[in-house]
Structures are given as structure tokens and as C-alpha cells.
Tab-separated table of C-alpha atoms in Angstrom:
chain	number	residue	atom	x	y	z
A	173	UNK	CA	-14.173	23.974	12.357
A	174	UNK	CA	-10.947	25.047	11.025
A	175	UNK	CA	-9.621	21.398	9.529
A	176	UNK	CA	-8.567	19.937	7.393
A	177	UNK	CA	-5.707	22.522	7.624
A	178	UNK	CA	-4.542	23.099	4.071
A	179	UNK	CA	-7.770	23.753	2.544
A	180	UNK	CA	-8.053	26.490	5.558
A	181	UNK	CA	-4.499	27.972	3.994
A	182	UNK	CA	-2.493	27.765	6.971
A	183	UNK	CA	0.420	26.875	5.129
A	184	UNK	CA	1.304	27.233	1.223
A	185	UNK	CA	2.251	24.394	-0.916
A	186	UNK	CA	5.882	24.941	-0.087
A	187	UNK	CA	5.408	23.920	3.600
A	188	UNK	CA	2.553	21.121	2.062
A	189	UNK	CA	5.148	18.870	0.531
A	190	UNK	CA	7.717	19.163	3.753
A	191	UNK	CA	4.551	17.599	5.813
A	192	UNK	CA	3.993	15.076	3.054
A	193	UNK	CA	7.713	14.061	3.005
A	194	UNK	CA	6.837	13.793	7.228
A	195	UNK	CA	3.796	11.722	6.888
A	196	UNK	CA	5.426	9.420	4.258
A	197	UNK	CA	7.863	9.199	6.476
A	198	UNK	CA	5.343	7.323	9.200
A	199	UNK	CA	3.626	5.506	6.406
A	200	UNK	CA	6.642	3.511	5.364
A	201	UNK	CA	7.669	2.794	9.093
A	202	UNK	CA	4.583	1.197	9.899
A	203	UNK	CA	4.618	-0.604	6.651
A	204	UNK	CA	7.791	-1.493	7.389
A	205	UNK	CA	7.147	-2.519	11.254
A	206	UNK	CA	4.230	-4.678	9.953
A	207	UNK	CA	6.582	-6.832	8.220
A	208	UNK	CA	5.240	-5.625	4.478
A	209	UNK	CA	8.469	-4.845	3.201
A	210	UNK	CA	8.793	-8.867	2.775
A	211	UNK	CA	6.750	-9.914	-0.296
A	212	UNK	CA	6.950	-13.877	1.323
A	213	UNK	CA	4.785	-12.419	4.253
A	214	UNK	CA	2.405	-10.538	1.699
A	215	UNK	CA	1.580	-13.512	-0.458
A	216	UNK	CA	1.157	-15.757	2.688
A	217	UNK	CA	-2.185	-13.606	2.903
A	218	UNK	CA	-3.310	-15.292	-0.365
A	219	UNK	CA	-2.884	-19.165	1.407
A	220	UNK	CA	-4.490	-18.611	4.399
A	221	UNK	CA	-1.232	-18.820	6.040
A	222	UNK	CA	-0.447	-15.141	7.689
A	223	UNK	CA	-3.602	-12.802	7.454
A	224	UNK	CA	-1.660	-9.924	8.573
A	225	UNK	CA	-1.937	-7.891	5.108
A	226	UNK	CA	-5.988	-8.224	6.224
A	227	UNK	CA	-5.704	-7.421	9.718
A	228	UNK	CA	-3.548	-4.249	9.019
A	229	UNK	CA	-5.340	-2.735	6.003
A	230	UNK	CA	-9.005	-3.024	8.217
A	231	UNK	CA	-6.891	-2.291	11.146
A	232	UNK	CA	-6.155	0.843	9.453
A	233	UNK	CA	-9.115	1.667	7.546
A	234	UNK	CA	-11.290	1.726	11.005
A	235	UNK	CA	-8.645	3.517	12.816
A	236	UNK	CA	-9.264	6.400	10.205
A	237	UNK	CA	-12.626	6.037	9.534
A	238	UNK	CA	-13.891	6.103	13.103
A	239	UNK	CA	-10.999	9.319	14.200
A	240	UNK	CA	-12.362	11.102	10.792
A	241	UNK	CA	-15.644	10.378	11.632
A	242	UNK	CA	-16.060	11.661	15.573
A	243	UNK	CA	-13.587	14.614	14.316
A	244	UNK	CA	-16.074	15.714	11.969
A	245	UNK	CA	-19.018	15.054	14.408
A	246	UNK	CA	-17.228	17.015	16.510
A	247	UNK	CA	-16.910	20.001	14.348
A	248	UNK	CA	-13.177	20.123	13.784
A	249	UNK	CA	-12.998	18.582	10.883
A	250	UNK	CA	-14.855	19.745	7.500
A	251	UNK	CA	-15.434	16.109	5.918
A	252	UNK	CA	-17.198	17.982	2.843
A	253	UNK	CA	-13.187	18.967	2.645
A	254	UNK	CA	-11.918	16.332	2.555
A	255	UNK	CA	-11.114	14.962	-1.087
A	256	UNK	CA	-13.371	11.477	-2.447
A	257	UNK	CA	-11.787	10.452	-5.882
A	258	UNK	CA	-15.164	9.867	-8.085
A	259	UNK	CA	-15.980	6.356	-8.733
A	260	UNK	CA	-15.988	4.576	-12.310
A	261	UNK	CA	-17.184	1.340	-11.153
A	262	UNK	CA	-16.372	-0.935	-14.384
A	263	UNK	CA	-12.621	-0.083	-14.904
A	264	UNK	CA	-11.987	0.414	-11.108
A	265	UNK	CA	-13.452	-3.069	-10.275
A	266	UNK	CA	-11.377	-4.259	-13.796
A	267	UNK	CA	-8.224	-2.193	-12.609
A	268	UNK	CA	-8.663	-4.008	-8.860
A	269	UNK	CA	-8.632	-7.793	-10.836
A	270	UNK	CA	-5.244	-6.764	-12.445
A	271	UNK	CA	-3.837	-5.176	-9.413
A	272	UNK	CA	-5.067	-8.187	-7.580
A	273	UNK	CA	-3.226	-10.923	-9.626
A	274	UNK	CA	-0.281	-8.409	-10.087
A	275	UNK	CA	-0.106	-8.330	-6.276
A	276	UNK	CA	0.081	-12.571	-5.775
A	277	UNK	CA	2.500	-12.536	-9.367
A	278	UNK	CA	4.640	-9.345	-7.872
A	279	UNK	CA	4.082	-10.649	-4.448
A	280	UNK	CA	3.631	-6.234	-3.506
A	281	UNK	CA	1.547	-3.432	-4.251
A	282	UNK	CA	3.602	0.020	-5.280
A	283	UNK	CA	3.963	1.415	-1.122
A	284	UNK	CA	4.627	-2.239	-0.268
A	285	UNK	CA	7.929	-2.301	-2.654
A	286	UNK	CA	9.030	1.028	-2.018
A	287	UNK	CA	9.493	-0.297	1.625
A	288	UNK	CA	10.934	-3.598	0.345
A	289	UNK	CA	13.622	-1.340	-1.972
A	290	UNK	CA	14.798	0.713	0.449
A	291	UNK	CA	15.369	-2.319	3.155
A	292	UNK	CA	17.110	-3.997	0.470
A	293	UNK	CA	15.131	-6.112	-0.951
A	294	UNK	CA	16.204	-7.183	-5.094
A	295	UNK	CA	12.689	-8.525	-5.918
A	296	UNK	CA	11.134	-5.257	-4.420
A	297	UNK	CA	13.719	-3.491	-6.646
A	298	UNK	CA	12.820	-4.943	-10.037
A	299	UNK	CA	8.733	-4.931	-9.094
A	300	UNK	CA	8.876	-1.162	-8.947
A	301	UNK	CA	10.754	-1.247	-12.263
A	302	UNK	CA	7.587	-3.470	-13.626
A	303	UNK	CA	5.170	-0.711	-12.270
A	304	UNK	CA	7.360	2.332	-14.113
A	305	UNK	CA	7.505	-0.137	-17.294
A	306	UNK	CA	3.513	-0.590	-16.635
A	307	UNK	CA	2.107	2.753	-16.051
A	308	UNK	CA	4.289	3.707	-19.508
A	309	UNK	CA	2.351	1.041	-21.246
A	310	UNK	CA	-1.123	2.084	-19.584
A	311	UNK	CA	-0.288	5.599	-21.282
A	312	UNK	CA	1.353	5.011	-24.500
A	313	UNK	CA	-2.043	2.900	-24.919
A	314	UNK	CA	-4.038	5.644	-23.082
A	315	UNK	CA	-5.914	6.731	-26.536
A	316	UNK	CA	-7.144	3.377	-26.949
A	317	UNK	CA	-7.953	2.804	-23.393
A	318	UNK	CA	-9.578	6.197	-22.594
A	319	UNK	CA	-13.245	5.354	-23.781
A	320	UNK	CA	-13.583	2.411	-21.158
A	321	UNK	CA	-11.418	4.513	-18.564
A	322	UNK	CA	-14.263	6.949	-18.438
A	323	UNK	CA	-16.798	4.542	-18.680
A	324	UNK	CA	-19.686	4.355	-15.898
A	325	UNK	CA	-18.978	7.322	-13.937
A	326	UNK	CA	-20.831	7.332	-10.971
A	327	UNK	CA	-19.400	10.974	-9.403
A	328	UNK	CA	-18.083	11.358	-6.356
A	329	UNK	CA	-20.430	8.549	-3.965
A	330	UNK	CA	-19.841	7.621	-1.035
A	331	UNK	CA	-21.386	4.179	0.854
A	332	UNK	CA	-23.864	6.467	2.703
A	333	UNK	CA	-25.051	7.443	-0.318
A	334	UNK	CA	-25.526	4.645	-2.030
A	335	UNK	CA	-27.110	2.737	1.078
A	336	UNK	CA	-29.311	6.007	2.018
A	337	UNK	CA	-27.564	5.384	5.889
A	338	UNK	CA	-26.961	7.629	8.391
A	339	UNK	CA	-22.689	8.428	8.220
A	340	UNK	CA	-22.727	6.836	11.671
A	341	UNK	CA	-24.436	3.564	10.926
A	342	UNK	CA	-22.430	2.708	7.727
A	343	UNK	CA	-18.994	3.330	10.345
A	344	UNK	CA	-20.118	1.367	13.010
A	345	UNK	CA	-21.346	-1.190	10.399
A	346	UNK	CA	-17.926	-1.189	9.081
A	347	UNK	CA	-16.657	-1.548	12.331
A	348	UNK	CA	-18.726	-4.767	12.809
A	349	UNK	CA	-17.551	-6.324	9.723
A	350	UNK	CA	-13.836	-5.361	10.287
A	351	UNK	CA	-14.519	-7.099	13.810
A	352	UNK	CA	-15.945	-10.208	12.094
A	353	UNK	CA	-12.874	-10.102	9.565
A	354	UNK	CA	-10.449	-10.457	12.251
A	355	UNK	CA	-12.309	-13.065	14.406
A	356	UNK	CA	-12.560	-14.953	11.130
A	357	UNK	CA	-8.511	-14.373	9.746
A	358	UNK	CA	-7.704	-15.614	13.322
A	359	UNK	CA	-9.296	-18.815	12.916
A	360	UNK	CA	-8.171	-19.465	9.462
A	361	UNK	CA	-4.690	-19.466	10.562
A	362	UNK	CA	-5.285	-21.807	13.484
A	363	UNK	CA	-6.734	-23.889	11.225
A	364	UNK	CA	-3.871	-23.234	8.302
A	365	UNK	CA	-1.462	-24.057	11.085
A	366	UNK	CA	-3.027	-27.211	12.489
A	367	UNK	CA	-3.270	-28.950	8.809
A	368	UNK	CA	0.735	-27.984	8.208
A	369	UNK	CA	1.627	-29.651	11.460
A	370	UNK	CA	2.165	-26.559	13.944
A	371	UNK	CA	4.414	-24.177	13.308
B	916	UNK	CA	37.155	-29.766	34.232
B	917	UNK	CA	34.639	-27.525	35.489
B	918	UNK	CA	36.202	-24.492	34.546
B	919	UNK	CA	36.891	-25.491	30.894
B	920	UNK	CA	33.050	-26.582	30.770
B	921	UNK	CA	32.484	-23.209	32.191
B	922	UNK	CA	34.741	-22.067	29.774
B	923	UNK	CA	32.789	-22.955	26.868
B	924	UNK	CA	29.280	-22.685	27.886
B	925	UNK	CA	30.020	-18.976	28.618
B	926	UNK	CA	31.532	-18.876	24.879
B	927	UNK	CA	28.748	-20.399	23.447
B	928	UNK	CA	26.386	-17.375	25.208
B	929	UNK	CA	28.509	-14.858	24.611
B	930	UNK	CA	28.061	-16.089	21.208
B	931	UNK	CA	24.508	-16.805	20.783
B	932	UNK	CA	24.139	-13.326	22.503
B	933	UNK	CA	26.389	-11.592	19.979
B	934	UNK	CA	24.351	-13.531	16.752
B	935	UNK	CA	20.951	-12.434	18.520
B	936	UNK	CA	21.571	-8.837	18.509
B	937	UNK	CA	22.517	-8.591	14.838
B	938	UNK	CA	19.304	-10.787	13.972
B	939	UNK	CA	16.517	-9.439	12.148
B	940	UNK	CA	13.694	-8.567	15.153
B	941	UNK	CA	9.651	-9.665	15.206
B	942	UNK	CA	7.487	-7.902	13.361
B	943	UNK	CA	4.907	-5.873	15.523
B	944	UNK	CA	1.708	-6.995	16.187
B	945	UNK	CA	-0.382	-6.811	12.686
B	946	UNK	CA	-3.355	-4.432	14.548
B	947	UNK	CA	-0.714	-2.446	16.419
B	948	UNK	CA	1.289	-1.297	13.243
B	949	UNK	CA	-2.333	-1.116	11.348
B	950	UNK	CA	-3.626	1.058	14.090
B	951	UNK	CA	-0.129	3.593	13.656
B	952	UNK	CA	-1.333	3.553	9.736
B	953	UNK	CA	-4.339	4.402	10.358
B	954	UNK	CA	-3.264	7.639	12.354
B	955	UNK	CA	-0.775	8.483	9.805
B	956	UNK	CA	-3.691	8.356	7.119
B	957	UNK	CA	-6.075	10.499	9.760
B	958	UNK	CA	-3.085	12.756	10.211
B	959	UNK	CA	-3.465	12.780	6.163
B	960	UNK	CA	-7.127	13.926	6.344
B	961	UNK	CA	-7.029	16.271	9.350
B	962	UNK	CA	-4.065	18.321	8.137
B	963	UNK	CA	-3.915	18.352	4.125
B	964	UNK	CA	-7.446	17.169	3.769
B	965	UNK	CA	-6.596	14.196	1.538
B	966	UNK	CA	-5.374	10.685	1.885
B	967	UNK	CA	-1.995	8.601	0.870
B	968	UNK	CA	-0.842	7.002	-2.328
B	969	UNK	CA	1.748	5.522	-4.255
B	970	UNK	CA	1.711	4.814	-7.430
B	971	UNK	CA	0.951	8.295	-8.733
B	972	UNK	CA	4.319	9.105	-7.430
B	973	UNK	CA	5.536	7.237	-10.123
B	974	UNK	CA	3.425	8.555	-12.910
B	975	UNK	CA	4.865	11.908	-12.147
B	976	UNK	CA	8.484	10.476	-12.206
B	977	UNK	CA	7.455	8.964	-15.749
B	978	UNK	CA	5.871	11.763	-16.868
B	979	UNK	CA	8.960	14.208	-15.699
B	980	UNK	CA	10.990	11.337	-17.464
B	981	UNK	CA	9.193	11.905	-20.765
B	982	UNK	CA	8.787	15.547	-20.791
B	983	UNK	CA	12.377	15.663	-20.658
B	984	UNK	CA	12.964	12.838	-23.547
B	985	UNK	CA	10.261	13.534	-25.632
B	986	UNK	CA	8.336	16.816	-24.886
B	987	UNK	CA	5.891	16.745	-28.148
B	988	UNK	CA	5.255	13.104	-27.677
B	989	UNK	CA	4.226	13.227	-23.842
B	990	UNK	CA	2.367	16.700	-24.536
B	991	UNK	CA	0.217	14.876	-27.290
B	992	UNK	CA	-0.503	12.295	-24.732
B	993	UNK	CA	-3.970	12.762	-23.337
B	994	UNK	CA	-3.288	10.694	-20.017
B	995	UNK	CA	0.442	12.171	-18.929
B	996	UNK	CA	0.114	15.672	-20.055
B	997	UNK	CA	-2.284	16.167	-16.725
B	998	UNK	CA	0.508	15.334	-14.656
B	999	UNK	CA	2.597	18.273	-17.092
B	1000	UNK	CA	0.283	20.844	-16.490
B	1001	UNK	CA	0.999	23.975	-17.841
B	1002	UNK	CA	4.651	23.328	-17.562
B	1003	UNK	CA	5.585	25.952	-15.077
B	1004	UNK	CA	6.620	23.622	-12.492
B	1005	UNK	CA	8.296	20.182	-12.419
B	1006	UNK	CA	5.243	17.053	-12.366
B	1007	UNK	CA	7.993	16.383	-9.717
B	1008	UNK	CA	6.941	19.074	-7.334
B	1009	UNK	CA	3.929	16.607	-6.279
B	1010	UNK	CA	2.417	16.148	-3.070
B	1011	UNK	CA	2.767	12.249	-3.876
B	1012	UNK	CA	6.364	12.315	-4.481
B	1013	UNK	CA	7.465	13.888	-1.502
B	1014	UNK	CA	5.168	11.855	0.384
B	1015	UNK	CA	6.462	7.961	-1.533
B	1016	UNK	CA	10.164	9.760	-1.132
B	1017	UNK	CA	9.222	9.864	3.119
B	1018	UNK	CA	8.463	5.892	2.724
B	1019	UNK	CA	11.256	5.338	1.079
B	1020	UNK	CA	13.123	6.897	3.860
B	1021	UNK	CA	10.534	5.689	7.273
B	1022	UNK	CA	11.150	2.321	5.576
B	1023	UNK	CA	14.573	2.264	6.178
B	1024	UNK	CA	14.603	3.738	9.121
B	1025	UNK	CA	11.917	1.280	10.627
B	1026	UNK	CA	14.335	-1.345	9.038
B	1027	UNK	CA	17.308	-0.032	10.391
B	1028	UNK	CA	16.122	-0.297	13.613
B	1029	UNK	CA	14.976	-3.665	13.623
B	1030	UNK	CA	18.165	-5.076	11.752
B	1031	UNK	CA	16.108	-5.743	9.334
B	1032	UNK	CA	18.305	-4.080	6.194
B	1033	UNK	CA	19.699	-6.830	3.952
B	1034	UNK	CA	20.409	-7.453	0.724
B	1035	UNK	CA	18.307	-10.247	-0.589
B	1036	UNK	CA	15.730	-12.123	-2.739
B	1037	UNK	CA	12.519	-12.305	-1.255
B	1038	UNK	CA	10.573	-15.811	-2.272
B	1039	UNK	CA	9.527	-18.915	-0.870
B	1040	UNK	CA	11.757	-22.371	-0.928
B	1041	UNK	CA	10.503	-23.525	-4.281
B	1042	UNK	CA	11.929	-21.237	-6.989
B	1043	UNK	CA	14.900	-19.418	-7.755
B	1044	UNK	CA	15.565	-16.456	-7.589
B	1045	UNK	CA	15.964	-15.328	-11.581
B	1046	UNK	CA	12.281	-16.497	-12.202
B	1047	UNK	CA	11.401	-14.804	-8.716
B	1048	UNK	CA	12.985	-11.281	-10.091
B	1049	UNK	CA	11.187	-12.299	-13.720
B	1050	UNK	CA	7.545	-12.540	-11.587
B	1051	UNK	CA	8.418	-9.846	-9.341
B	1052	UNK	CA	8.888	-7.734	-12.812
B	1053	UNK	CA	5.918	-9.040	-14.538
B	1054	UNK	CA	4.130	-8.644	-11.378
B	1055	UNK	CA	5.068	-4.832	-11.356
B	1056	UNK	CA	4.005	-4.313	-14.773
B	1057	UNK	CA	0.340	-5.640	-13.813
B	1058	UNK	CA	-0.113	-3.664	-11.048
B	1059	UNK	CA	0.899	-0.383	-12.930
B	1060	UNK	CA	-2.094	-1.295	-15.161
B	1061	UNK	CA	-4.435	-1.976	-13.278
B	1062	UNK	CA	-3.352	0.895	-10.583
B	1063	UNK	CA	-3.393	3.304	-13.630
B	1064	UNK	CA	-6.953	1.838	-14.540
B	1065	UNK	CA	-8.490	1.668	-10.926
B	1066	UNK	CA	-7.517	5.333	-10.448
B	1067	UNK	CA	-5.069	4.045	-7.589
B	1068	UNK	CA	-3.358	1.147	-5.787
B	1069	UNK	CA	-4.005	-0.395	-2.524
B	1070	UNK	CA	-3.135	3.316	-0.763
B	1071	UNK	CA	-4.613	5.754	-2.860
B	1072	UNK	CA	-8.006	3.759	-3.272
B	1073	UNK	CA	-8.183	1.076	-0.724
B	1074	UNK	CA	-6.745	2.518	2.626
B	1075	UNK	CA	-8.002	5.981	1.691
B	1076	UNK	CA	-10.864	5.230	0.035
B	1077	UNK	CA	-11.762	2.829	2.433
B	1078	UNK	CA	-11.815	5.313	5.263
B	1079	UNK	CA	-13.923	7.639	3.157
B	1080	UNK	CA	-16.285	4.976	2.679
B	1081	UNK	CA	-16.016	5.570	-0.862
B	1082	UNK	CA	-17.850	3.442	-3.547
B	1083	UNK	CA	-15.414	2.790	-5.765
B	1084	UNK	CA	-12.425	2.285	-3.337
B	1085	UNK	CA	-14.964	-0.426	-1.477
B	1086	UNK	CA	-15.709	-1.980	-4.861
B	1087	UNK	CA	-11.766	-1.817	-5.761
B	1088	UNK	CA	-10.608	-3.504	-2.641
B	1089	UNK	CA	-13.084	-6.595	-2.982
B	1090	UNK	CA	-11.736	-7.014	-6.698
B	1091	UNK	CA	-8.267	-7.078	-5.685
B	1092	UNK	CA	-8.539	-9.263	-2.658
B	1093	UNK	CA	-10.735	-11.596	-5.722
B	1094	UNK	CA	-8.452	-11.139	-8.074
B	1095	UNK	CA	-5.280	-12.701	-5.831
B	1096	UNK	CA	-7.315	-15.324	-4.256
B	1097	UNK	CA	-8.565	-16.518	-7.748
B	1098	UNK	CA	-4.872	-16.373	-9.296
B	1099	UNK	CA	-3.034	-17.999	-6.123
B	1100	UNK	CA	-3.520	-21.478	-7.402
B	1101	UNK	CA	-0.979	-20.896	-10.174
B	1102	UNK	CA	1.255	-18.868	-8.036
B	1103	UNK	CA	2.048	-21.638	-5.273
B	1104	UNK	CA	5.157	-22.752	-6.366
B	1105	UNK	CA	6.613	-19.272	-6.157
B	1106	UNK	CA	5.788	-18.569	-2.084
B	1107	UNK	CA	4.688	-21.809	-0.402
């Protein structure tokens, strides 16, 4: 048991934001290898046409779900270390609805157009102005805001919790669904194609 | 009359050849380049014991920004004087800013690779590009509110969150996947 390695102090802050320059380094070249630095192949996720925002967020999300999980089963990694933001249900479901009709509007979400900026995009460009412009409003307005911002805290929960599962079961039952999802995003863009004439 | 056929077949190759090594490539496979984001993210977990993000990046940067312009004002502020602190070191000597700084950079250098570096407008055949930059804009703006709101965007709460099985990040990603879906409709001029 000696991971996750930071919280262990292997290394001081210094040598912390070196490895988070590295692994944001490998975030935005698989963002940009999935073809998310285009905001035309993001939206298409919203029409049934291209489900690949879909496939590679649950792609993902299992990928590091099921390595965290048989890591910590394993005893090398201390999940307990490992930090869960604390849930607020209300304004985090509210917050999603915004960011949701932001994303089809924008046509990205923040990583998305940093991707799309640096590989030249305009659009990608002026979104990320939107989002400085935005998160200024959010706190200029932050007095007014703050009593529904804190509203419904629920602490730090986790599915398991919630469902009373087993860790394990709630995985592989994510698993299953993520499986489903894909079968499912496959044959809506059969289908998407077949009704636009091939293509 | 053979050779000059021959002549300008080979051209037209050489040609074609030339044009196909300066255009863009594929994109990978969707799972493939999810599955490589998905170790990044464990890499994430296993080594600093916490997950990606993005748009807190830019709260720091706006929060440095303000400190600098307006030091009383953003001190008074209840939501960016967290990202001040105490004042002893830059809000832009954050884990999140180094880390949105490395996409920045892996973006390009993904792009780069795959000739995929251009300067352009992003949008379907329908609009134009001014009221394409005006949405993109507008759509920015949104997403720093509700980002700000949901306590993160689609890396900080959905990806990460998502792998930690956390509540609210679950509850967050179905609202935002609702949330476009619902508001598509109206949007269908801009990208189909």
C-alpha cells in the first residue's frame, strides 16, 4: 500500500505540478486523437450522428474505474486517498443543465476547447473567452448565488453508498451499462446513417 | 502516346500523393483514444491521488487576473478569495494550471502529428461563421456557469467523478447529456 504517491510524500509540490504539466500533456493528446478538438464532431453526439463523445467518456470512465478498482483490491492503491468532491445534488444537477446546453450552444466543454485553441481552431478560441467572461459573472454574482450553491449537501457519497452495494458490484454494474451504451450508440448511428442515405 | 499518357498519370500520383500527406489524418478509434484517457486519469489517481479538470484552471487565471486589478474587490469576494489563499503564493501555482497548460501543449502535439493544425472556423454548412464565433462565445459563457455551479465540467466531475463512482458526478453527467439533448432542437441549424 504505498499509492496514491503524493499523499505518501514522495515528492513535494514542486515536483507535483511538473507531473501534472506531464499528465495534461496525455490528456490533451488523446482528446485531441479522438477528434474532440473539432466542436462539428462534438455536437454530432447531440443528433445521433457520431456517438464518439459517448463512447470515449464511458470508454474512459471504465478504463479508470475498473484499473482503480483491482489496484485498490490489490492493496496498492489507498482508495480512502483518493480525493471524492462532496456532492450538492440540486445545483450540481442545475449546473449539469447549463453546462449541457452551453456544450450543444458552444459546441465544447472547457478541456475540449483548450484542445480546439491550441490546434487552431477560432471558435475554440472565443468559447474559452465565454468561459473566462462566465466564471467572472458566476463570482461577481457569487453573494447572491452562494445560498443555493450550498444547498443540499449530501457529503462526500459515493454510488456504493447510496445503493448499500458491494464496491465490486456497482463496477461491474457499471461495466454492464457502459457495455449496453456502446451496443446501443452503435446502432443509433447505423440507423442515423441509413435515414441520411449512407455516408 | 503512351509515354505522354504515362506522363501524366504518374503526375497526377505524384500529385495526389503529395496532397495526401499534407491532409488532415483519421481520427483514432473512439474506444482506443477513450481507453488512453482513461489511463491518463488512473495515472491521475495512482500517482497524485486525484483526478483531472479544466475549468478550475481558469478560475485561478481569473482570480490571479483580479488580485492583480483589483486586490480589495477580489479579497471581499467570498467565491475567488479561496483560490487567493493567504496570498503567499500565486492562485497560478495550481495543480490545475499546470495540468490544462500540458493539454494545451499534448493537443498540439497530437495535432501536429496528424496534420491536423489549421486555422479555421469550426461549424456545420448552415451558418456563418460570425454567428458561429457569437454561439461559440455565448456557449462559453454558459458553461462557465454552470461548471462554476456543478463544482466542475465534464473532467473534473464527469470523467473523474465518474470513475469514483461519485453521486454527484453520476447525477451531473445525466443532466448534461439532458440538458444538450433537450436544447439540440434549436441548435440544428448551427452543426447539421
Amino acid at each position: 500500500m504505498n499509492a496514491p504517491y503524493y499523499k505518501f510524500g514522495y515528492f513535494n509540490d514542486e515536483v507535483s505540478l511538473i507531473i501534472a504539466f506531464i499528465i495534461g500533456i496525455g490528456f490533451g493528446f488523446f482528446l485531441e486523437r479522438a477528434g474532440f478538438g473539432s466542436s462539428r464532431k462534438l455536437a454530432s453526439q447531440f443528433y445521433f450522428k457520431d456517438m464518439a463523445v459517448l463512447k470515449v467518456m464511458f470508454s474512459a470512465i471504465v478504463t479508470a474505474m475498473i484499473g482503480l478498482y483491482y489496484l485498490s483490491v490489490l492493496g496498492f492503491v489507498d482508495l480512502s486517498l483518493v480525493y471524492v468532491s462532496p456532492t450538492y445534488i440540486i445545483p450540481q444537477i442545475t449546473g449539469g443543465l447549463i453546462l449541457g446546453v452551453g456544450f450543444v450552444i458552444g459546441g465544447y466543454c472547457p478541456g475540449t476547447s483548450c484542445v480546439a485553441a491550441s490546434t487552431g481552431k477560432i471558435d475554440g478560441m472565443i468559447y474559452l473567452l465565454g468561459v473566462i467572461l462566465g466564471i467572472f459573472v458566476f463570482g461577481e454574482l457569487f453573494a447572491w448565488i452562494e445560498p443555493f450553491f450550498y444547498s443540499t449537501p449530501m457529503g462526500k457519497i459515493i454510488l456504493p453508498e447510496l445503493l448499500n452495494l458491494p464496491y465490486g458490484v456497482v463496477v461491474f454494474a457499471v461495466v454492464l451499462m457502459a457495455i449496453g451504451a456502446f451496443a446501443a450508440a452503435e446502432w443509433v448511428e447505423k440507423k442515423t446513417a441509413s435515414k441520411s442515405g449512407g455516408n | 502516346m503512351t509515354t505522354i499518357t504515362d506522363t501524366i498519370r504518374n503526375e497526377v500520383i505524384d500529385k495526389t500523393k503529395a496532397k495526401a500527406e499534407k491532409t488532415a489524418q483519421p481520427y483514432w478509434n473512439p474506444y482506443l483514444s477513450g481507453i488512453g484517457l482513461g489511463l491518463v486519469l488512473l495515472a491521475a489517481f495512482v500517482v497524485m491521488g486525484r483526478g483531472l479538470g479544466a475549468s478550475g484552471a481558469f478560475t485561478s487565471l481569473i482570480s490571479a487576473g483580479m488580485n492583480a486589478v483589483a486586490p480589495e474587490h477580489t479579497a471581499a469576494n467570498n467565491y475567488f478569495n479561496e483560490y487567493i489563499g493567504d496570498g503567499e503564493q500565486s492562485p497560478l501555482k495550481d495543480w490545475l494550471v499546470f495540468e490544462v497548460i500540458g493539454v494545451f501543449v499534448g493537443g498540439f502535439i497530437s495535432g501536429s502529428l496528424a496534420n491536423r493544425i489549421k486555422k479555421s472556423v469550426d461549424k456545420g454548412p448552415r451558418i456563418g461563421s460570425h454567428k458561429r464565433l457569437l454561439f461559440a462565445f455565448v456557449g462559453g459563457g454558459l458553461m462557465g456557469i454552470g461548471a462554476k455551479l456543478a463544482r466542475g465540467c465534464t473532467s473534473g466531475q464527469a470523467l473523474t467523478g465518474g470513475a469514483l463512482l461519485n453521486l454527484g458526478s453520476w447525477a451531473f453527467m445525466m443532466a448534461v447529456f439532458a440538458g444538450a439533448y433537450a436544447f439540440a432542437y434549436f441548435m440544428r441549424r448551427q452543426w447539421t
